[in-house]
XYZ file of C-alpha atoms in Angstrom:
702
model
C 43.731 9.473 300.909
C 39.975 9.588 301.209
C 37.815 8.567 304.132
C 34.321 7.287 303.404
C 32.081 7.907 306.429
C 28.415 7.281 306.980
C 26.105 9.903 308.386
C 22.698 9.645 309.907
C 19.838 12.009 309.283
C 16.187 11.291 310.023
C 16.835 7.587 310.340
C 18.745 7.115 307.076
C 22.432 7.059 306.354
C 24.179 9.154 303.740
C 27.689 8.626 302.341
C 30.232 11.272 303.173
C 33.687 11.466 301.641
C 36.569 13.261 303.286
C 40.051 13.909 301.939
C 42.985 13.458 304.313
C 46.628 14.442 304.514
C 49.216 14.448 307.289
C 49.846 18.174 307.299
C 46.799 19.646 309.024
C 44.900 18.999 312.238
C 41.389 19.541 310.966
C 38.953 17.485 308.972
C 36.289 18.880 306.672
C 33.527 16.773 305.155
C 31.635 17.422 301.968
C 28.333 16.435 303.581
C 28.269 17.956 307.050
C 25.755 15.579 308.625
C 26.116 13.941 312.074
C 28.399 10.901 311.851
C 26.651 7.593 312.361
C 27.802 5.316 315.149
C 30.156 2.619 313.893
C 27.863 -0.083 315.282
C 24.898 1.119 313.218
C 23.548 -1.347 310.721
C 23.304 -0.393 307.105
C 19.648 -0.604 306.173
C 20.122 0.985 302.753
C 21.963 -1.283 300.271
C 22.851 1.723 298.098
C 24.697 3.502 300.924
C 28.130 2.245 301.893
C 29.490 2.066 305.409
C 33.276 2.327 305.648
C 34.007 -1.208 306.794
C 31.660 -2.660 304.156
C 33.340 -0.673 301.401
C 36.813 -1.665 302.545
C 35.833 -5.308 302.165
C 33.917 -4.999 298.919
C 35.889 -2.316 297.148
C 36.473 -4.373 294.008
C 32.986 -5.813 293.845
C 29.811 -4.394 292.341
C 29.013 -2.446 295.511
C 32.525 -1.045 295.520
C 32.062 0.170 291.951
C 28.782 1.848 292.893
C 30.496 3.554 295.820
C 33.232 4.820 293.550
C 30.630 6.185 291.136
C 28.997 7.991 294.063
C 32.408 9.476 294.771
C 32.782 10.602 291.140
C 29.309 12.141 291.236
C 30.223 14.069 294.379
C 33.447 15.258 292.745
C 31.488 16.491 289.719
C 28.909 18.154 291.951
C 31.644 19.989 293.827
C 33.337 21.210 290.622
C 33.315 24.974 290.894
C 30.053 26.083 289.309
C 29.323 29.390 287.634
C 26.617 31.632 289.004
C 24.165 33.728 287.018
C 25.532 34.817 283.670
C 29.167 34.061 284.521
C 29.193 31.131 282.092
C 28.025 33.312 279.197
C 30.491 36.052 280.110
C 33.363 33.563 280.312
C 32.396 32.179 276.897
C 32.338 35.713 275.528
C 35.710 36.296 277.162
C 37.218 33.585 275.007
C 35.218 34.228 271.832
C 35.238 38.028 271.640
C 38.812 39.059 271.052
C 41.179 41.198 269.075
C 40.072 39.770 265.734
C 36.665 41.387 266.158
C 38.274 44.824 266.099
C 40.705 44.627 263.180
C 40.138 41.319 261.364
C 36.364 41.420 260.805
C 36.170 44.964 259.329
C 39.098 44.155 257.074
C 37.445 40.920 255.871
C 34.186 42.781 255.235
C 35.968 45.533 253.307
C 37.791 43.004 251.101
C 34.704 40.867 250.415
C 31.938 43.192 249.316
C 31.339 45.467 252.292
C 27.909 45.032 253.848
C 27.144 42.130 251.496
C 29.754 40.143 253.452
C 27.215 39.923 256.272
C 25.142 37.476 254.192
C 27.740 34.665 254.015
C 28.845 35.525 257.545
C 25.369 35.056 259.036
C 24.674 31.950 256.936
C 27.891 30.353 258.187
C 26.980 31.368 261.721
C 23.679 29.469 261.595
C 24.747 26.362 259.658
C 28.191 25.939 261.210
C 28.897 28.053 264.293
C 25.716 27.560 266.321
C 25.567 23.749 265.793
C 29.245 23.405 266.751
C 28.877 25.627 269.830
C 25.690 23.783 270.767
C 27.508 20.428 270.711
C 30.519 21.712 272.659
C 28.285 23.128 275.385
C 26.307 19.891 275.787
C 29.390 17.656 275.876
C 31.049 19.765 278.553
C 27.987 20.400 280.709
C 26.770 16.790 280.703
C 30.144 15.229 281.544
C 31.394 18.057 283.803
C 34.911 17.361 282.588
C 37.534 18.836 280.270
C 37.731 17.719 276.587
C 40.168 14.777 277.008
C 38.015 13.228 279.732
C 34.850 13.806 277.680
C 36.201 11.913 274.676
C 37.848 9.241 276.850
C 34.512 8.425 278.452
C 32.891 8.116 275.033
C 35.697 5.902 273.670
C 39.145 5.694 275.306
C 41.055 5.417 272.012
C 39.642 8.828 271.060
C 40.998 10.642 274.114
C 43.598 12.198 271.821
C 40.903 14.330 270.160
C 40.437 16.142 273.453
C 44.185 16.587 273.819
C 44.330 17.882 270.262
C 41.901 20.645 271.270
C 44.048 21.314 274.329
C 47.212 21.604 272.230
C 45.515 23.939 269.746
C 44.675 26.202 272.671
C 48.254 25.937 273.908
C 49.661 26.986 270.522
C 47.352 29.991 270.425
C 48.090 30.926 274.026
C 51.842 31.026 273.390
C 51.749 33.631 270.627
C 48.592 35.457 271.728
C 50.389 36.682 274.842
C 52.974 38.387 272.622
C 50.188 40.376 270.994
C 48.813 41.307 274.419
C 52.274 42.452 275.507
C 52.458 44.802 272.506
C 49.098 46.240 273.529
C 50.438 46.619 277.072
C 53.385 48.654 275.748
C 50.990 51.008 273.950
C 48.800 51.261 277.050
C 51.859 52.150 279.133
C 52.674 54.902 276.596
C 49.316 56.650 276.968
C 51.091 59.809 278.133
C 52.999 59.773 274.814
C 49.891 59.412 272.625
C 50.783 62.480 270.551
C 54.530 61.951 270.717
C 54.221 58.535 269.020
C 53.223 60.174 265.728
C 56.157 62.616 265.695
C 59.604 62.172 264.163
C 61.864 63.578 266.904
C 62.014 60.480 269.112
C 64.993 58.227 269.774
C 63.424 55.371 267.809
C 62.889 57.447 264.639
C 65.132 57.353 261.565
C 67.246 54.371 262.609
C 68.315 53.585 259.061
C 65.393 51.464 257.883
C 63.219 54.332 256.689
C 62.694 58.083 256.770
C 60.023 59.360 259.136
C 57.232 61.666 258.018
C 54.648 63.284 260.270
C 51.126 62.376 259.276
C 49.666 65.306 261.227
C 51.510 67.781 258.968
C 51.164 65.876 255.735
C 48.329 68.043 254.464
C 50.731 71.000 254.499
C 52.543 69.422 251.554
C 49.459 68.562 249.541
C 49.676 71.756 247.513
C 53.320 71.157 246.644
C 52.450 67.657 245.585
C 49.677 68.851 243.281
C 51.904 71.553 241.698
C 55.073 69.578 241.114
C 53.794 66.053 240.746
C 50.434 65.042 239.350
C 50.857 61.488 240.611
C 48.005 60.840 243.054
C 49.213 57.544 244.473
C 48.663 56.842 248.178
C 50.996 58.435 250.708
C 51.484 55.221 252.638
C 53.213 53.230 249.888
C 56.733 51.992 250.568
C 58.232 54.541 248.191
C 56.569 57.914 247.698
C 57.232 59.770 244.443
C 55.668 62.948 245.870
C 56.410 65.703 248.327
C 56.088 64.813 252.002
C 56.723 66.477 255.357
C 59.973 65.267 256.936
C 63.023 66.866 258.515
C 60.872 69.869 259.408
C 59.756 70.814 255.893
C 58.053 69.606 252.703
C 60.483 67.740 250.470
C 60.427 65.478 247.448
C 60.348 61.903 248.762
C 61.002 60.182 245.442
C 63.165 57.085 245.950
C 62.925 57.191 249.736
C 61.470 54.476 251.952
C 59.008 56.510 254.012
C 57.215 55.551 257.232
C 54.943 57.498 259.557
C 55.936 58.248 263.136
C 53.526 55.641 264.511
C 54.852 53.037 262.077
C 58.419 53.673 263.210
C 57.417 53.386 266.870
C 55.909 49.952 266.206
C 58.734 48.818 263.928
C 61.794 50.271 265.663
C 60.700 50.133 269.311
C 57.996 47.494 269.808
C 59.161 44.685 267.487
C 62.573 45.878 266.195
C 62.772 43.105 263.574
C 65.932 41.590 262.156
C 66.449 40.855 258.472
C 64.685 37.496 258.472
C 63.209 34.432 260.160
C 66.551 32.850 261.090
C 68.442 36.052 261.942
C 68.727 36.119 265.765
C 70.797 38.866 267.378
C 69.248 40.513 270.439
C 66.330 40.368 272.842
C 63.688 43.093 272.771
C 63.690 43.924 276.473
C 60.519 46.023 276.364
C 58.550 43.123 274.886
C 60.151 40.598 277.248
C 59.248 42.684 280.291
C 55.682 43.177 279.089
C 55.276 39.445 278.430
C 56.576 38.580 281.907
C 54.151 41.005 283.578
C 51.198 39.687 281.561
C 52.027 36.057 282.436
C 52.351 36.970 286.111
C 48.930 38.636 286.036
C 47.412 35.628 284.249
C 48.872 33.193 286.791
C 47.564 35.143 289.777
C 44.044 35.115 288.329
C 44.096 31.426 287.358
C 45.376 30.221 290.731
C 42.121 31.486 292.229
C 40.152 29.122 289.993
C 37.076 29.388 287.788
C 35.106 31.276 290.417
C 37.598 34.108 290.130
C 37.456 33.954 286.333
C 33.656 34.076 286.402
C 33.584 37.128 288.646
C 36.374 38.857 286.747
C 34.451 38.410 283.498
C 31.929 41.031 284.644
C 34.751 43.553 284.236
C 36.868 42.120 281.403
C 33.909 41.353 279.120
C 31.311 44.039 279.822
C 33.683 47.033 279.957
C 35.025 46.506 276.388
C 31.451 46.734 275.067
C 30.993 50.027 276.899
C 34.292 51.348 275.534
C 33.621 50.296 271.927
C 30.237 52.054 272.020
C 31.977 55.216 273.240
C 34.635 54.909 270.531
C 31.986 54.289 267.876
C 29.991 57.371 268.891
C 33.174 59.432 268.881
C 34.205 57.987 265.526
C 30.986 58.722 263.653
C 31.037 62.335 264.879
C 34.514 63.002 263.429
C 34.985 65.052 260.275
C 35.269 62.642 257.345
C 33.751 59.640 259.155
C 31.060 59.237 256.495
C 33.700 58.467 253.862
C 35.081 55.602 255.937
C 31.623 54.190 256.674
C 30.757 54.381 252.994
C 33.671 52.134 252.062
C 32.752 49.606 254.768
C 28.952 49.415 254.623
C 27.417 51.471 251.807
C 29.713 50.391 248.986
C 28.335 46.857 248.658
C 29.452 44.416 246.003
C 26.869 41.631 245.834
C 28.765 39.917 243.041
C 31.223 38.781 245.738
C 28.526 36.410 247.000
C 29.266 34.204 243.996
C 32.957 33.931 244.815
C 34.535 31.205 246.940
C 36.754 33.804 248.588
C 33.858 35.520 250.383
C 32.405 32.280 251.774
C 35.756 30.896 252.870
C 36.555 34.268 254.424
C 33.273 34.200 256.348
C 33.906 30.645 257.556
C 37.462 31.323 258.676
C 36.371 34.502 260.446
C 33.639 32.559 262.276
C 36.125 29.902 263.409
C 38.724 32.470 264.393
C 36.315 34.771 266.188
C 34.230 32.231 268.140
C 37.144 29.924 269.067
C 35.283 26.886 267.766
C 37.042 23.532 267.919
C 39.586 24.609 270.532
C 37.882 22.941 273.498
C 37.484 26.202 275.397
C 33.707 26.385 275.153
C 33.439 22.721 276.168
C 35.660 23.343 279.173
C 33.675 26.409 280.250
C 30.417 24.445 280.002
C 31.862 21.768 282.309
C 31.564 24.291 285.156
C 27.848 24.852 284.536
C 25.135 23.465 286.726
C 23.276 20.538 285.179
C 20.126 22.617 284.715
C 21.882 25.550 283.030
C 20.343 26.789 279.752
C 23.265 26.262 277.367
C 20.983 26.488 274.306
C 20.232 30.153 274.937
C 23.925 30.870 275.415
C 24.810 29.389 272.008
C 22.643 32.010 270.284
C 23.668 34.842 272.605
C 27.337 34.042 272.078
C 27.052 34.383 268.292
C 24.854 37.486 268.634
C 27.185 39.295 271.051
C 30.274 38.337 269.067
C 28.726 39.642 265.845
C 27.651 42.819 267.633
C 31.223 43.477 268.770
C 32.447 42.948 265.198
C 29.894 45.411 263.811
C 30.576 48.019 266.490
C 34.324 47.587 266.116
C 34.176 47.816 262.330
C 32.073 50.962 262.482
C 34.380 52.625 265.013
C 37.548 51.722 263.097
C 36.384 52.732 259.623
C 34.792 55.956 260.843
C 38.161 56.861 262.344
C 39.967 55.870 259.128
C 37.663 58.233 257.238
C 38.711 61.004 259.604
C 42.408 60.194 259.047
C 41.956 60.179 255.265
C 40.270 63.580 255.473
C 43.163 64.955 257.520
C 45.666 63.716 254.942
C 43.396 64.705 252.017
C 43.596 61.249 250.424
C 41.152 58.403 249.763
C 40.165 55.959 252.521
C 41.721 52.860 250.852
C 45.095 54.624 251.004
C 45.164 54.556 254.814
C 43.965 50.976 255.284
C 46.559 48.437 256.396
C 46.130 44.741 257.046
C 46.223 42.847 260.325
C 47.401 44.280 263.607
C 49.038 47.221 261.773
C 45.522 48.617 261.483
C 45.427 49.131 265.266
C 49.063 49.708 266.139
C 49.907 52.063 263.268
C 46.899 53.544 261.485
C 44.420 53.832 264.365
C 47.144 55.142 266.682
C 47.967 57.905 264.215
C 44.291 58.802 263.865
C 43.931 59.035 267.644
C 46.906 61.411 267.844
C 45.046 63.869 265.606
C 41.785 63.802 267.577
C 40.844 66.270 270.277
C 41.716 64.769 273.704
C 44.040 62.132 272.186
C 45.216 60.802 275.561
C 41.687 59.797 276.550
C 40.948 57.968 273.304
C 44.352 56.297 273.301
C 43.804 54.990 276.838
C 40.262 53.775 276.121
C 41.176 52.047 272.860
C 44.162 50.119 274.174
C 42.489 49.355 277.504
C 39.666 47.762 275.523
C 42.142 45.725 273.450
C 44.044 44.689 276.577
C 40.893 43.463 278.323
C 39.722 41.606 275.218
C 43.110 39.944 274.870
C 43.516 39.030 278.536
C 40.009 37.591 278.851
C 40.744 35.319 275.892
C 44.198 34.337 277.153
C 42.941 33.484 280.638
C 40.332 31.077 279.292
C 42.853 29.521 276.876
C 45.341 28.781 279.667
C 42.522 27.507 281.891
C 41.707 24.909 279.203
C 45.205 23.460 279.487
C 45.144 23.541 283.295
C 41.754 21.798 283.443
C 42.902 19.081 281.040
C 45.939 18.384 283.220
C 44.106 18.444 286.555
C 41.357 16.152 285.252
C 44.000 13.685 284.029
C 46.429 13.736 286.961
C 45.116 13.527 290.512
C 48.260 15.024 292.044
C 47.903 18.192 289.979
C 44.229 18.380 290.914
C 45.226 18.720 294.559
C 47.873 21.347 293.755
C 46.237 23.761 291.346
C 48.788 26.483 292.006
C 51.535 24.136 290.834
C 49.619 23.331 287.646
C 49.073 27.002 286.813
C 52.698 27.855 287.551
C 53.968 24.952 285.444
C 51.770 25.826 282.445
C 52.537 29.550 282.639
C 56.300 29.012 282.856
C 56.199 26.536 279.972
C 54.241 28.905 277.739
C 56.452 31.827 278.740
C 59.592 29.834 277.878
C 58.232 28.680 274.517
C 57.303 32.267 273.675
C 60.761 33.681 274.394
C 61.760 33.215 270.763
C 59.118 35.821 269.874
C 60.759 38.417 272.118
C 63.944 38.359 270.025
C 64.595 40.550 267.004
C 63.496 37.623 264.809
C 60.409 37.197 266.974
C 58.068 39.073 264.663
C 58.582 36.444 261.952
C 57.979 33.651 264.473
C 54.825 35.445 265.561
C 53.674 35.371 261.931
C 54.419 31.628 261.826
C 52.222 30.850 264.842
C 49.538 33.244 263.656
C 49.420 31.595 260.233
C 49.761 27.925 261.139
C 48.797 27.248 264.756
C 45.021 27.600 264.885
C 43.285 27.521 261.519
C 43.565 23.947 260.245
C 43.702 22.298 263.676
C 40.644 24.112 265.022
C 38.458 23.372 261.999
C 39.454 19.709 261.965
C 38.849 19.560 265.712
C 35.244 20.541 265.029
C 34.948 17.866 262.336
C 36.363 15.166 264.642
C 33.981 16.214 267.411
C 30.916 15.916 265.167
C 32.046 12.586 263.686
C 32.812 11.118 267.126
C 29.447 12.056 268.594
C 27.485 11.136 265.461
C 29.008 7.754 264.667
C 30.885 6.561 267.776
C 28.607 7.678 270.596
C 25.391 7.922 268.605
C 23.221 10.968 268.054
C 20.221 9.242 269.626
C 22.206 8.807 272.839
C 23.348 12.415 272.526
C 19.743 13.599 272.167
C 18.803 11.677 275.310
C 21.671 13.376 277.141
C 20.124 16.719 276.233
C 16.670 15.663 277.407
C 18.212 14.625 280.734
C 19.630 18.109 281.098
C 16.651 20.088 279.861
C 13.676 17.731 279.687
C 11.541 16.533 276.812
C 10.350 19.148 274.268
C 6.865 20.316 275.189
C 5.694 21.728 271.852
C 5.887 20.899 268.174
C 8.095 23.944 267.626
C 10.520 22.727 270.297
C 10.629 19.272 268.720
C 11.747 20.762 265.404
C 13.893 23.674 266.549
C 14.670 22.936 270.199
C 18.035 21.747 271.510
C 17.290 18.070 270.806
C 15.594 18.539 267.429
C 16.449 16.539 264.339
C 17.417 19.763 262.562
C 20.622 19.771 264.595
C 21.121 16.083 263.863
C 21.348 16.861 260.154
C 23.764 19.699 260.830
C 26.048 17.527 262.970
C 26.102 14.574 260.577
C 26.630 16.438 257.299
C 26.925 20.219 257.164
C 29.214 21.081 260.081
C 31.924 18.439 259.437
C 31.869 19.069 255.679
C 32.276 22.816 256.224
C 35.186 22.168 258.575
C 36.969 19.870 256.152
C 36.231 22.253 253.261
C 37.929 25.164 255.022
C 40.990 23.009 255.661
C 41.191 21.922 252.007
C 40.896 25.506 250.750
C 43.586 26.630 253.200
C 46.009 23.972 251.974
C 45.248 24.438 248.261
C 45.409 28.241 248.314
C 48.610 28.402 250.372
C 51.245 30.355 248.491
C 54.988 30.023 248.949
C 57.015 31.824 250.111
C 54.918 33.473 252.807
C 54.032 37.083 251.915
C 55.963 36.538 248.681
C 59.211 37.382 250.498
C 61.713 34.541 250.364
C 64.355 36.540 252.235
C 62.361 37.297 255.366
C 60.437 34.022 255.155
C 62.766 31.308 253.773
C 61.526 27.744 253.042
C 62.294 26.647 256.606
C 59.509 29.015 257.726
C 56.839 26.894 256.031
C 58.492 23.606 257.040
C 58.361 24.564 260.721
C 54.882 26.012 260.191
C 53.454 22.732 258.947
C 55.195 20.928 261.805
C 53.468 23.285 264.266
C 50.179 22.475 262.531
C 50.823 18.733 262.852
C 51.711 18.733 266.567
C 48.084 18.750 267.842
C 47.124 15.959 265.424
C 49.891 13.721 266.780
C 47.971 13.510 270.060
C 45.293 11.342 268.411
C 47.468 8.344 267.395
C 49.739 8.713 270.436
C 46.901 8.441 272.948
C 45.223 5.688 270.926
C 48.401 3.583 271.101
C 48.834 4.382 274.795
C 45.244 3.345 275.540
C 45.578 0.035 273.713
C 48.818 -0.780 275.548
C 47.232 0.221 278.873
C 44.220 -2.038 278.308
C 46.482 -4.909 277.304
C 48.717 -4.389 280.343
C 45.671 -4.333 282.654
C 44.346 -7.501 280.956
C 41.148 -5.774 279.842
C 39.656 -6.876 276.486
C 40.828 -4.507 273.757
C 37.262 -4.131 272.568
C 36.675 -2.200 275.765
C 38.903 0.585 274.454
C 36.266 1.179 271.771
C 33.276 1.270 274.169
C 31.643 3.857 276.384
C 33.227 3.840 279.837
C 31.666 3.366 283.258
C 32.478 6.935 284.281
C 30.198 8.342 281.571
C 26.978 9.637 283.207
C 24.871 7.777 280.612
C 26.686 4.427 280.970
C 23.750 2.573 282.567
C 21.277 3.901 280.019
C 23.468 3.223 276.996
C 24.472 -0.289 278.076
C 21.004 -1.361 279.168
C 20.206 -3.051 275.849
C 23.673 -4.339 275.088
C 23.974 -8.019 274.076
C 25.298 -10.354 276.746
C 28.809 -10.642 275.281
C 29.136 -6.886 275.271
C 27.922 -6.613 278.867
C 30.576 -9.125 279.903
C 33.249 -6.861 278.419
C 31.572 -3.835 279.974
C 31.855 -5.405 283.434
C 35.619 -5.687 282.933
C 36.086 -2.010 282.057
C 38.118 0.103 284.521
C 36.181 1.188 287.592
C 38.280 4.322 287.876
C 39.477 6.741 285.244
C 42.941 8.285 284.949
C 43.464 10.887 287.619
C 41.476 8.961 290.223
C 43.930 6.063 290.546
C 45.353 7.556 293.730
C 41.923 7.791 295.395
C 41.745 5.422 298.359
C 38.705 4.662 300.474
C 39.620 3.710 304.044
C 37.844 2.825 307.241
C 35.942 5.763 308.674
C 36.982 5.008 312.265
C 40.367 6.728 311.859
C 39.283 10.027 313.391
C 42.831 11.398 313.587
C 43.225 11.673 309.829
C 43.351 15.164 308.384
C 41.853 16.541 305.196
C 43.421 18.059 302.125
C 41.271 20.866 300.784
C 40.778 20.716 297.042
C 39.405 23.577 295.049
């Protein structure tokens, strides 16, 4: 229940809204002004006394009062302070992929020359998309579903699609964080992980060799076998150090100590995707602890997230600088840096692979099209400089990728020097680069416990900062849509966390590693890129870019110079990007992904049977189903409420620019506009009652 009271200050009355429940004995008002006497006359037609509103609730004045209520709700949405918005955006964007995915992509696509397509894609795709997400969220002060619903109700599903993409990522991303947590908890065993005398070694899958002692067998290898193939191949036809001495490893399936720790202890995989036998209790416990920590933080709201970002975002930059400095001072670091940066192949610029790789890395790294940046911007103050943040976000994300790549490859050069082999021989793809190769390199450094703790603490903070923002997207979408959940945030957070935890349980089984690969391969890529395309098309052709430009001028004012007119936030340069380049790039990435998909996954039909790809494409399709489902629901809702169906394809009254956009509408369209819902979903339970009921209590809403 809500109580609309009038207040008096310097001869004028101001509307005050209070929330009431029957469980407390206190009342708190949003506007703490002296309450006007109930016999006062209302001299201001735009201010609503309680008894007047109760009588005219469904009239024009009632609608204006409700819009004042909505404006107050938006004003009281928890706002970021200082640079908390930028840090929260970095918390979502800068993640684990910056550390192991970017350097790997650069190495495979021409080394330093990969920066050319990467930076081009950043300016023609990433910045325009981020720019649009920030404006949509900041102007509407709502989560993605509400933003698109206000533009056109039948398109609300686009916002839910973004929400579901984030949900898919959040489910499997927590598994990755739990693995990092296991390594962080084993800091005291940093050296022990690379040895072969542990309980998890030699469990039948492979024979363990100690990388730290591998150079002792290099002479034997050169004398008895001239084969110079890499020591980290599945089968090693050379002499290696295992069982306490150098022996011929021909025909054996060899694995380093760190590889066996990850394989036999952390993931303990079964024989294939459908082979379920046991639960990995270490992973399950780590996942439960991480979800508990996430829930505690999210219950405190966005203010807590903003303040926490000072620690979770800034500290990883400090750590990666320390790791980079340590890496480049190691013996052999120059060899690793040569393979990453100095050995450039500019012919790769003429290949589709390099450009698609740059585009996918941009999407993956900056979390574009997932609704997270839009949701973060909804907590900004109206005057906040989002345009600066769009550039800083790309700059800081790229900086983390460069620092991370330098630190990783310098360390790989050191490891190659210790083993007396070439750098390419120690490089592994994906998360194995961190969990296996980098862990082994750390074990051979001076002060290994320190570097182990710093490296995995950095990864843990990067992962948690991303996960927290992802889960917050889902919570915000639900609380904006359902008024009951808005008043009980703790219940929303608990419900979302338990749901995600339950859906992720399959990845804590011995078949979980294959399910992790499924989510990693199918959940984000296509959906996120198409989400960006839908966003640009909706704003460009359904809402109108001219209206969108006016929204930006309301937030930031008219451009004051010729340079600002051409390159400022509301310039026509961005218009061209949003209409043509950004959506075409998004659709192009999706097409290339589908066309280049190879079956079976990883070329292994035993571990990844056909059902793997069938379920994978179903996971990809789930977010898209939100679009037709919500469109059908909206049409049925309008028909049930006896509102003209054309209204479902019009801007709604709750949109901040409704009066401006509808000012020049033709008369027939204005007639339909007058019949549009006065309230939006989530506010249906809001009731305005007579302000004379002084005994009513208030429900405090965060």
